[in-house]
Short mmCIF file of C-alpha atoms and ligand atoms in Angstrom, two decimals:
data_model
loop_
_atom_site.label_atom_id
_atom_site.label_comp_id
_atom_site.label_asym_id
_atom_site.label_seq_id
_atom_site.Cartn_x
_atom_site.Cartn_y
_atom_site.Cartn_z
CA MET A 1 -25.33 -24.98 -13.04
CA ASN A 2 -26.15 -21.38 -12.34
CA SER A 3 -24.83 -18.68 -9.95
CA ARG A 4 -27.16 -19.27 -7.28
CA ASN A 5 -26.39 -22.92 -6.98
CA LEU A 6 -22.86 -22.05 -7.21
CA LEU A 7 -22.99 -19.40 -4.39
CA LYS A 8 -24.72 -22.21 -2.28
CA LEU A 9 -22.07 -24.63 -2.81
CA ALA A 10 -19.35 -22.22 -1.56
CA ASP A 11 -21.35 -22.12 1.61
CA GLN A 12 -21.86 -25.52 1.93
CA PHE A 13 -18.27 -27.02 1.31
CA GLY A 14 -16.35 -23.66 1.97
CA ALA A 15 -13.93 -22.03 -0.39
CA PRO A 16 -11.66 -22.11 -2.23
CA LEU A 17 -13.58 -24.75 -4.20
CA TYR A 18 -13.48 -26.36 -7.43
CA VAL A 19 -17.03 -27.18 -8.99
CA TYR A 20 -17.41 -29.62 -12.05
CA ASP A 21 -20.69 -29.54 -13.94
CA ALA A 22 -21.26 -33.61 -15.12
CA GLU A 23 -23.95 -32.01 -17.54
CA LYS A 24 -21.65 -29.93 -19.52
CA ILE A 25 -18.79 -32.52 -19.71
CA THR A 26 -21.57 -34.94 -21.12
CA SER A 27 -22.77 -32.44 -23.60
CA GLN A 28 -19.27 -31.71 -24.74
CA PHE A 29 -18.49 -35.34 -25.32
CA GLN A 30 -21.81 -35.57 -27.22
CA ARG A 31 -21.03 -32.59 -29.70
CA LEU A 32 -17.80 -33.87 -30.34
CA THR A 33 -19.20 -37.52 -30.99
CA ASN A 34 -21.89 -35.99 -33.30
CA ALA A 35 -19.42 -33.85 -35.37
CA PHE A 36 -17.65 -37.11 -36.36
CA SER A 37 -20.82 -38.94 -36.75
CA GLY A 38 -19.86 -39.61 -40.65
CA VAL A 39 -16.84 -41.69 -39.47
CA ASN A 40 -17.73 -45.26 -38.88
CA SER A 41 -15.26 -45.85 -35.98
CA LEU A 42 -14.59 -42.92 -33.76
CA ARG A 43 -12.44 -43.26 -30.26
CA LEU A 44 -12.12 -40.34 -27.67
CA ASN A 45 -9.65 -40.78 -25.45
CA TYR A 46 -9.81 -38.25 -22.60
CA ALA A 47 -6.50 -36.63 -22.00
CA ALA A 48 -6.47 -37.33 -18.21
CA LYS A 49 -4.14 -34.53 -17.27
CA ALA A 50 -6.63 -31.97 -17.77
CA LEU A 51 -8.60 -33.10 -14.63
CA SER A 52 -7.67 -36.41 -13.21
CA ASN A 53 -9.96 -37.08 -10.35
CA ILE A 54 -11.01 -40.58 -10.25
CA SER A 55 -14.76 -39.64 -10.16
CA VAL A 56 -14.34 -37.60 -13.34
CA LEU A 57 -12.80 -40.29 -15.17
CA ARG A 58 -15.69 -42.53 -14.22
CA LEU A 59 -18.00 -39.99 -15.69
CA MET A 60 -15.80 -40.24 -18.75
CA ASN A 61 -15.97 -43.93 -18.86
CA SER A 62 -19.75 -44.19 -18.46
CA LEU A 63 -19.86 -41.80 -21.47
CA GLY A 64 -18.10 -44.70 -23.66
CA GLY A 65 -14.81 -42.68 -24.12
CA GLY A 66 -11.13 -44.37 -23.84
CA LEU A 67 -8.34 -42.36 -22.02
CA ASP A 68 -4.98 -40.68 -22.88
CA THR A 69 -2.53 -41.13 -19.94
CA VAL A 70 1.13 -39.60 -19.96
CA SER A 71 2.34 -41.29 -16.64
CA VAL A 72 1.97 -44.85 -15.48
CA GLN A 73 0.18 -43.40 -12.24
CA GLU A 74 -2.58 -41.93 -14.63
CA VAL A 75 -2.74 -45.41 -16.23
CA LYS A 76 -3.40 -47.17 -12.79
CA LEU A 77 -5.91 -44.00 -11.99
CA GLY A 78 -7.91 -45.31 -15.17
CA LEU A 79 -8.02 -48.75 -14.37
CA MET A 80 -9.16 -47.99 -10.98
CA ALA A 81 -11.84 -45.74 -12.45
CA GLY A 82 -13.15 -49.06 -14.43
CA PHE A 83 -11.58 -48.39 -17.60
CA LYS A 84 -10.56 -51.53 -19.77
CA PRO A 85 -6.65 -51.98 -20.45
CA GLU A 86 -7.32 -51.57 -24.32
CA SER A 87 -9.72 -48.49 -23.76
CA ILE A 88 -6.15 -46.62 -22.34
CA ILE A 89 -3.22 -45.60 -24.42
CA PHE A 90 -0.10 -44.37 -22.73
CA THR A 91 1.29 -41.33 -24.39
CA PRO A 92 4.20 -40.03 -22.39
CA ASN A 93 6.98 -38.01 -23.34
CA GLY A 94 10.60 -38.56 -22.39
CA VAL A 95 10.08 -41.61 -19.70
CA SER A 96 12.07 -44.37 -18.93
CA LEU A 97 11.91 -47.67 -20.89
CA GLU A 98 10.94 -49.15 -17.41
CA GLU A 99 7.88 -47.24 -16.97
CA ILE A 100 6.66 -47.91 -20.46
CA GLU A 101 7.27 -51.63 -20.01
CA GLU A 102 5.20 -51.41 -16.67
CA ALA A 103 2.28 -49.57 -18.50
CA SER A 104 2.64 -52.29 -21.24
CA ALA A 105 2.24 -54.99 -18.34
CA LEU A 106 -1.02 -53.50 -17.59
CA GLY A 107 -2.07 -54.07 -20.82
CA VAL A 108 -2.56 -50.59 -22.29
CA GLN A 109 -1.63 -49.55 -25.73
CA ILE A 110 1.92 -47.79 -25.94
CA ASN A 111 2.68 -44.96 -27.72
CA ILE A 112 6.20 -44.01 -28.35
CA ASP A 113 7.66 -40.78 -29.27
CA ASN A 114 11.35 -41.38 -29.73
CA LEU A 115 13.65 -43.72 -31.87
CA SER A 116 15.65 -44.64 -28.91
CA ILE A 117 13.11 -46.28 -26.84
CA LEU A 118 11.40 -47.34 -30.10
CA GLU A 119 14.36 -49.61 -30.92
CA GLN A 120 14.53 -50.89 -27.21
CA PHE A 121 11.22 -51.55 -26.67
CA GLY A 122 10.84 -53.12 -30.19
CA SER A 123 13.86 -55.37 -29.54
CA LYS A 124 12.58 -56.73 -26.17
CA HIS A 125 9.14 -56.96 -26.99
CA PRO A 126 8.45 -57.22 -30.55
CA ASP A 127 5.03 -59.04 -30.09
CA VAL A 128 3.75 -55.73 -28.46
CA PRO A 129 1.80 -53.64 -30.92
CA VAL A 130 2.83 -49.93 -30.42
CA CYS A 131 1.55 -46.63 -31.58
CA ILE A 132 4.25 -44.26 -32.73
CA ARG A 133 3.64 -40.42 -32.23
CA ILE A 134 4.99 -38.23 -35.23
CA ASN A 135 6.07 -34.67 -35.17
CA PRO A 136 4.49 -33.23 -38.57
CA HIS A 137 6.48 -30.08 -37.62
CA VAL A 138 3.17 -27.88 -37.96
CA MET A 139 2.25 -25.42 -35.84
CA ALA A 140 -1.38 -25.34 -35.41
CA GLY A 141 -1.60 -22.59 -32.47
CA GLY A 142 -0.47 -19.12 -32.33
CA ASN A 143 1.50 -19.50 -28.97
CA SER A 144 4.59 -21.28 -29.12
CA LYS A 145 4.21 -22.03 -25.38
CA ILE A 146 1.84 -24.51 -26.25
CA SER A 147 2.18 -25.65 -29.87
CA VAL A 148 4.47 -28.72 -29.69
CA GLY A 149 4.32 -29.46 -33.74
CA HIS A 150 6.89 -27.06 -34.69
CA ILE A 151 10.57 -27.88 -35.71
CA ASP A 152 12.16 -27.30 -32.08
CA SER A 153 9.40 -29.18 -30.14
CA LYS A 154 10.70 -32.17 -28.02
CA PHE A 155 7.62 -34.02 -28.85
CA GLY A 156 7.07 -36.74 -31.52
CA ILE A 157 9.46 -38.12 -34.12
CA SER A 158 10.37 -36.00 -36.90
CA ILE A 159 8.95 -36.88 -40.26
CA HIS A 160 12.40 -36.43 -41.43
CA GLN A 161 13.36 -39.39 -39.35
CA ILE A 162 10.71 -41.65 -41.15
CA PRO A 163 13.39 -43.72 -42.92
CA HIS A 164 15.37 -44.20 -39.99
CA LEU A 165 12.03 -45.19 -38.18
CA LEU A 166 11.11 -47.88 -40.72
CA ARG A 167 14.63 -49.42 -40.34
CA ILE A 168 14.03 -50.11 -36.66
CA VAL A 169 10.56 -51.28 -37.20
CA GLU A 170 12.01 -54.00 -40.00
CA LEU A 171 15.01 -54.81 -37.83
CA THR A 172 13.07 -55.32 -34.42
CA LYS A 173 9.60 -57.16 -36.59
CA MET A 174 7.77 -55.01 -34.10
CA ASN A 175 4.11 -54.42 -35.08
CA ILE A 176 3.11 -50.72 -35.55
CA ASN A 177 -0.88 -50.61 -35.09
CA GLY A 178 -1.15 -47.00 -34.56
CA ILE A 179 -0.01 -43.57 -35.61
CA HIS A 180 -0.59 -40.36 -33.57
CA MET A 181 0.26 -36.66 -33.40
CA HIS A 182 -0.49 -33.84 -31.05
CA THR A 183 0.55 -30.64 -32.64
CA GLY A 184 -0.50 -28.12 -30.07
CA SER A 185 -3.30 -26.94 -27.68
CA ASP A 186 -5.12 -24.57 -29.99
CA ILE A 187 -6.63 -25.39 -33.44
CA LEU A 188 -7.29 -21.89 -34.59
CA ASP A 189 -7.28 -22.76 -38.30
CA ILE A 190 -8.96 -26.04 -39.43
CA ASP A 191 -7.00 -26.07 -42.60
CA VAL A 192 -3.44 -25.96 -40.76
CA PHE A 193 -5.00 -28.98 -38.82
CA LEU A 194 -5.95 -30.56 -42.28
CA TYR A 195 -2.47 -29.76 -43.50
CA ALA A 196 -0.69 -31.92 -40.48
CA SER A 197 -3.46 -34.83 -40.77
CA GLU A 198 -2.21 -34.85 -44.72
CA ILE A 199 1.48 -35.71 -43.34
CA LEU A 200 -0.13 -38.30 -41.07
CA PHE A 201 -2.17 -39.90 -43.84
CA GLU A 202 1.16 -40.04 -45.94
CA THR A 203 2.97 -41.47 -42.91
CA ALA A 204 0.32 -44.23 -42.54
CA LYS A 205 0.80 -45.56 -46.04
CA ASN A 206 4.27 -46.71 -44.86
CA PHE A 207 2.85 -49.38 -42.18
CA LYS A 208 0.40 -52.20 -43.15
CA ASN A 209 -1.30 -53.31 -39.59
CA LEU A 210 -2.53 -50.21 -38.77
CA GLU A 211 -6.02 -50.25 -36.42
CA PHE A 212 -6.28 -46.22 -35.99
CA ILE A 213 -4.81 -43.10 -36.53
CA ASP A 214 -4.80 -40.90 -33.55
CA PHE A 215 -5.40 -36.92 -34.13
CA GLY A 216 -4.58 -35.95 -30.60
CA SER A 217 -6.21 -32.65 -29.69
CA GLY A 218 -6.13 -29.18 -29.51
CA PHE A 219 -9.70 -28.20 -29.62
CA LYS A 220 -9.87 -24.59 -28.62
CA VAL A 221 -12.60 -23.56 -26.00
CA PRO A 222 -13.33 -19.69 -25.70
CA TYR A 223 -12.06 -18.15 -22.34
CA LYS A 224 -13.10 -14.93 -22.82
CA ASN A 225 -15.56 -12.53 -25.04
CA GLY A 226 -14.47 -12.70 -28.62
CA ASP A 227 -12.24 -15.67 -28.40
CA ILE A 228 -12.49 -18.15 -30.97
CA GLU A 229 -13.54 -21.58 -30.61
CA THR A 230 -12.39 -24.34 -32.76
CA ASN A 231 -15.43 -25.24 -35.42
CA ILE A 232 -15.42 -28.84 -34.56
CA GLU A 233 -18.73 -29.47 -36.96
CA GLU A 234 -16.72 -28.22 -39.79
CA LEU A 235 -13.51 -30.16 -38.89
CA GLY A 236 -15.67 -33.23 -38.25
CA LYS A 237 -17.02 -33.20 -41.70
CA LYS A 238 -13.59 -32.26 -43.47
CA LEU A 239 -11.48 -34.58 -41.74
CA GLY A 240 -14.38 -37.24 -41.45
CA ASP A 241 -14.72 -37.19 -45.29
CA ARG A 242 -10.67 -37.22 -46.01
CA PHE A 243 -10.42 -40.25 -43.21
CA ASN A 244 -13.11 -42.46 -44.92
CA GLU A 245 -11.16 -41.59 -48.34
CA PHE A 246 -7.92 -42.49 -46.67
CA CYS A 247 -9.48 -45.98 -45.13
CA LYS A 248 -10.81 -46.85 -48.66
CA ASN A 249 -7.57 -46.49 -50.15
CA TYR A 250 -5.71 -48.16 -47.38
CA GLY A 251 -8.24 -51.01 -47.98
CA LYS A 252 -9.20 -51.18 -44.21
CA GLU A 253 -11.71 -49.85 -41.98
CA LEU A 254 -9.63 -47.96 -39.48
CA THR A 255 -10.40 -45.98 -36.07
CA LEU A 256 -10.04 -42.33 -35.99
CA ALA A 257 -9.21 -41.21 -32.37
CA PHE A 258 -8.93 -37.79 -30.74
CA GLU A 259 -7.66 -37.14 -27.12
CA PRO A 260 -9.41 -34.10 -26.19
CA GLY A 261 -8.59 -32.63 -22.58
CA LYS A 262 -9.80 -28.89 -22.82
CA PHE A 263 -12.68 -29.38 -24.74
CA LEU A 264 -14.57 -31.67 -22.44
CA VAL A 265 -13.60 -30.45 -19.30
CA SER A 266 -12.38 -26.82 -19.42
CA GLU A 267 -16.13 -24.87 -19.66
CA ALA A 268 -17.34 -27.63 -16.97
CA GLY A 269 -15.52 -26.27 -14.26
CA HIS A 270 -15.89 -23.31 -11.83
CA PHE A 271 -13.41 -22.02 -9.26
CA LEU A 272 -14.75 -20.33 -6.24
CA ALA A 273 -12.84 -18.19 -4.18
CA LYS A 274 -13.66 -15.75 -1.13
CA VAL A 275 -12.52 -12.10 -1.30
CA ASN A 276 -10.45 -11.66 1.80
CA VAL A 277 -9.31 -7.81 1.35
CA VAL A 278 -10.47 -4.87 -0.98
CA LYS A 279 -7.23 -2.79 -1.14
CA GLN A 280 -7.42 0.68 -2.52
CA THR A 281 -4.28 2.08 -3.67
CA THR A 282 -3.67 5.31 -5.37
CA SER A 283 -3.99 3.76 -8.93
CA THR A 284 -5.81 0.15 -8.34
CA VAL A 285 -8.50 -1.57 -6.80
CA PHE A 286 -6.88 -4.96 -5.59
CA ALA A 287 -9.29 -7.67 -4.62
CA SER A 288 -7.40 -10.32 -2.85
CA VAL A 289 -8.92 -13.79 -2.52
CA ASP A 290 -8.42 -16.67 -0.46
CA SER A 291 -6.26 -18.64 -3.03
CA GLY A 292 -3.32 -18.01 -5.46
CA PHE A 293 -1.31 -19.64 -7.96
CA ASN A 294 -0.96 -22.38 -5.79
CA HIS A 295 -4.52 -23.39 -6.64
CA LEU A 296 -4.79 -21.88 -10.14
CA ILE A 297 -1.40 -21.40 -11.89
CA ARG A 298 -2.79 -20.95 -15.31
CA PRO A 299 -2.87 -17.19 -15.63
CA MET A 300 0.47 -16.70 -14.42
CA LEU A 301 2.16 -19.91 -16.38
CA TYR A 302 0.53 -19.21 -19.63
CA GLY A 303 -0.96 -15.94 -19.55
CA SER A 304 -4.43 -17.38 -19.88
CA SER A 305 -7.45 -15.25 -19.07
CA HIS A 306 -10.22 -16.54 -17.14
CA GLU A 307 -13.38 -14.55 -16.68
CA ILE A 308 -14.03 -13.93 -13.14
CA ILE A 309 -17.45 -12.83 -11.84
CA ASN A 310 -18.73 -11.72 -8.54
CA LEU A 311 -21.49 -14.19 -7.55
CA SER A 312 -22.39 -12.41 -4.43
CA ASN A 313 -23.22 -9.28 -5.91
CA PRO A 314 -24.51 -9.83 -9.48
CA LYS A 315 -26.50 -6.43 -9.92
CA GLY A 316 -23.84 -4.38 -8.73
CA LYS A 317 -22.55 -1.48 -10.18
CA GLU A 318 -19.49 -2.57 -12.39
CA ARG A 319 -15.74 -1.10 -11.42
CA TYR A 320 -12.50 -2.12 -12.57
CA TYR A 321 -10.31 -4.58 -10.27
CA SER A 322 -7.24 -6.43 -10.27
CA VAL A 323 -8.00 -9.66 -8.87
CA VAL A 324 -4.73 -11.16 -6.84
CA GLY A 325 -3.95 -13.99 -4.84
CA TYR A 326 -2.62 -14.27 -1.21
CA ILE A 327 0.53 -16.05 -2.22
CA CYS A 328 3.78 -14.11 -1.32
CA GLU A 329 4.47 -13.67 -5.08
CA THR A 330 3.14 -11.70 -7.68
CA ASP A 331 0.10 -13.67 -8.27
CA THR A 332 -2.46 -11.76 -10.37
CA PHE A 333 -5.64 -13.62 -11.81
CA GLY A 334 -6.75 -10.59 -13.69
CA SER A 335 -5.52 -6.87 -13.92
CA ASN A 336 -8.30 -4.10 -14.72
CA ARG A 337 -11.32 -6.50 -15.01
CA ARG A 338 -14.65 -5.02 -14.98
CA ILE A 339 -16.39 -6.86 -11.96
CA ASN A 340 -19.78 -6.14 -9.96
CA GLU A 341 -18.68 -4.17 -7.14
CA ILE A 342 -16.78 -6.10 -4.78
CA SER A 343 -16.86 -6.33 -1.19
CA GLU A 344 -14.88 -8.27 1.61
CA GLY A 345 -16.30 -11.53 1.87
CA ASP A 346 -18.18 -11.73 -1.49
CA VAL A 347 -17.44 -14.95 -3.49
CA LEU A 348 -15.77 -14.81 -6.81
CA CYS A 349 -16.01 -17.33 -9.70
CA PHE A 350 -13.29 -18.03 -12.10
CA LYS A 351 -14.65 -19.59 -15.20
CA ASN A 352 -13.24 -22.04 -17.53
CA ALA A 353 -11.52 -23.59 -14.50
CA GLY A 354 -12.33 -27.27 -15.47
CA ALA A 355 -8.78 -28.24 -17.36
CA TYR A 356 -5.41 -27.56 -16.12
CA CYS A 357 -6.55 -25.97 -12.72
CA PHE A 358 -6.64 -28.21 -10.13
CA THR A 359 -4.32 -30.77 -11.68
CA MET A 360 -1.63 -28.21 -11.46
CA SER A 361 -2.17 -27.11 -7.92
CA SER A 362 0.40 -27.23 -5.26
CA ASN A 363 0.91 -26.66 -1.45
CA TYR A 364 3.04 -23.71 -2.04
CA ASN A 365 2.93 -21.41 1.31
CA SER A 366 2.04 -24.28 2.79
CA ARG A 367 -1.24 -23.84 1.91
CA TYR A 368 -3.98 -26.57 1.27
CA ARG A 369 -5.27 -27.96 -1.97
CA PRO A 370 -9.08 -26.84 -2.28
CA ALA A 371 -11.96 -29.46 -2.14
CA GLU A 372 -13.91 -30.54 -5.57
CA VAL A 373 -17.40 -31.13 -6.11
CA LEU A 374 -19.04 -32.71 -8.96
CA TRP A 375 -22.52 -31.27 -9.90
CA HIS A 376 -24.73 -34.11 -11.36
CA LYS A 377 -28.33 -33.97 -11.92
CA GLY A 378 -28.88 -31.07 -9.59
CA LYS A 379 -27.26 -32.59 -6.63
CA ALA A 380 -23.33 -31.84 -5.42
CA HIS A 381 -21.42 -34.81 -4.74
CA LEU A 382 -17.86 -34.10 -2.89
CA ILE A 383 -15.16 -35.72 -4.96
CA ARG A 384 -12.29 -34.72 -3.03
CA GLN A 385 -11.67 -33.57 0.63
CA ARG A 386 -9.92 -30.07 1.51
CA GLU A 387 -6.55 -31.00 2.31
CA THR A 388 -5.50 -30.42 6.26
CA PHE A 389 -2.51 -29.50 8.51
CA ASP A 390 -1.95 -33.73 8.37
CA ASP A 391 -1.39 -33.47 4.41
CA ILE A 392 1.27 -30.69 4.46
CA LEU A 393 3.03 -32.86 6.91
CA ARG A 394 2.36 -36.14 5.18
CA ASN A 395 5.89 -37.83 4.10
CA GLN A 396 7.99 -35.19 5.48
CA VAL A 397 10.67 -36.73 8.03
CA ASP A 398 11.32 -34.64 11.21
CA VAL A 399 14.68 -35.00 11.98
CA LYS A 400 14.43 -33.57 15.48
CA ASP A 401 17.00 -35.38 17.45
CA LEU A 402 19.77 -33.97 14.87
CA PHE A 403 19.38 -30.45 16.29
CA GLU A 404 19.31 -29.03 19.65
CA THR A 405 16.50 -26.83 20.75
CA PRO A 406 17.85 -23.54 21.75
CA LYS A 407 17.33 -22.36 25.69
CA ALA A 408 14.80 -19.98 26.08
CA ALA A 409 17.27 -17.71 27.17
CA ALA A 410 19.51 -17.56 24.08
CA ILE A 411 16.26 -16.23 22.19
CA LYS A 412 16.15 -12.34 22.84
C1 PLP B 501 -2.24 -32.88 -22.91
C2 PLP B 501 -2.33 -33.43 -24.23
C3 PLP B 501 -3.67 -33.65 -24.66
C4 PLP B 501 -5.03 -32.77 -24.55
O1 PLP B 501 -4.90 -31.76 -25.00
P1 PLP B 501 -5.96 -30.49 -24.58
O2 PLP B 501 -5.27 -29.06 -25.35
O3 PLP B 501 -6.12 -30.30 -23.24
O4 PLP B 501 -7.24 -30.96 -25.39
C5 PLP B 501 -4.17 -34.55 -26.02
N1 PLP B 501 -2.82 -35.48 -26.29
C6 PLP B 501 -1.48 -35.16 -25.69
C7 PLP B 501 -0.45 -36.25 -26.00
C8 PLP B 501 -1.31 -34.23 -24.61
O5 PLP B 501 -0.34 -34.37 -23.89
#
């Protein structure tokens, strides 16, 4: 997937456009698999919320992955994409008992992250095996917006509540077949991750019928020059060895599970947008593209940095630009970026646009969501059509009879 291909796709399908490189997704999947080749049974459950297009889910299924879902709608998408129910894990947070029962009726693995629902579900369905999400209170990332293992986090059952948890399991006679943690979105320090894993192993000893231990995700990928990337080969070796040792002591071969989102799809994604206006002010040169945080909110939501390149003028002189959107809000994609000289009509590419980009898009300002294209074996496949005005109106109920139309004369 090179710049020339991308430019052609912007021409063919129009901008703004999301493009995903199937080969990159495949190689990331392989890389993670290889890193844990020392483990007998490995399961990679792709976190659907990162990029939930059904064609991308089909690709993941073809690679042999499972699916990590956070809503019953994602479960249904996964089933439509061909995943077997037993390859899907439902890991919601703060959802109703009804939604969990609905997912359970579809045959997927349930993962429960609070004692209240655990007790209710266990009392009603003691025969359904359940995974429990533990909060080891470890902050694996540096950014409190995305680290969910710390003490104030809403995710998981606190390790300090294990005695209460065990009482519920004993009283309901439910069967705990897996334990899970997901400490946050950035594993910067492998040792911190291994430390959290020890807490999970310690917890695991309390349950006799485990089938798997799920270590969540948080594999970091580089977004800009100098960014640290999780050393998954080292993690694979260290955690793999420790896992094998645990299984030996536990007396049973368990499955080691992960649920990567970003790692599998982030770098495979390219977001293409066209420059509408180049505006020179006294202090800054703005390049305004035909997009905004309605299509790519991560820079505004998390302060994430997506590298921006000018596909149309790759050899142009580098200048400083602030790349902004066309939404009536301050929607800055990047400030003072060195980019090859930009002219109106040029196509810019935002890198690392595979994870949490399209899935977080909206119709704000009554704009259309972009089209999505999957690039596979040198060919482009449209996997989502660009929206049209009908999509903006869909589900709106126009109560035109309620209000009188002002007479023409009244409007002065
Ligand atoms: C979002 C999420 C993931 C994926 O996280 P990434 O940082 O994208 O790899 C995994 N597990 C759970 C429970 C999640 O909510």
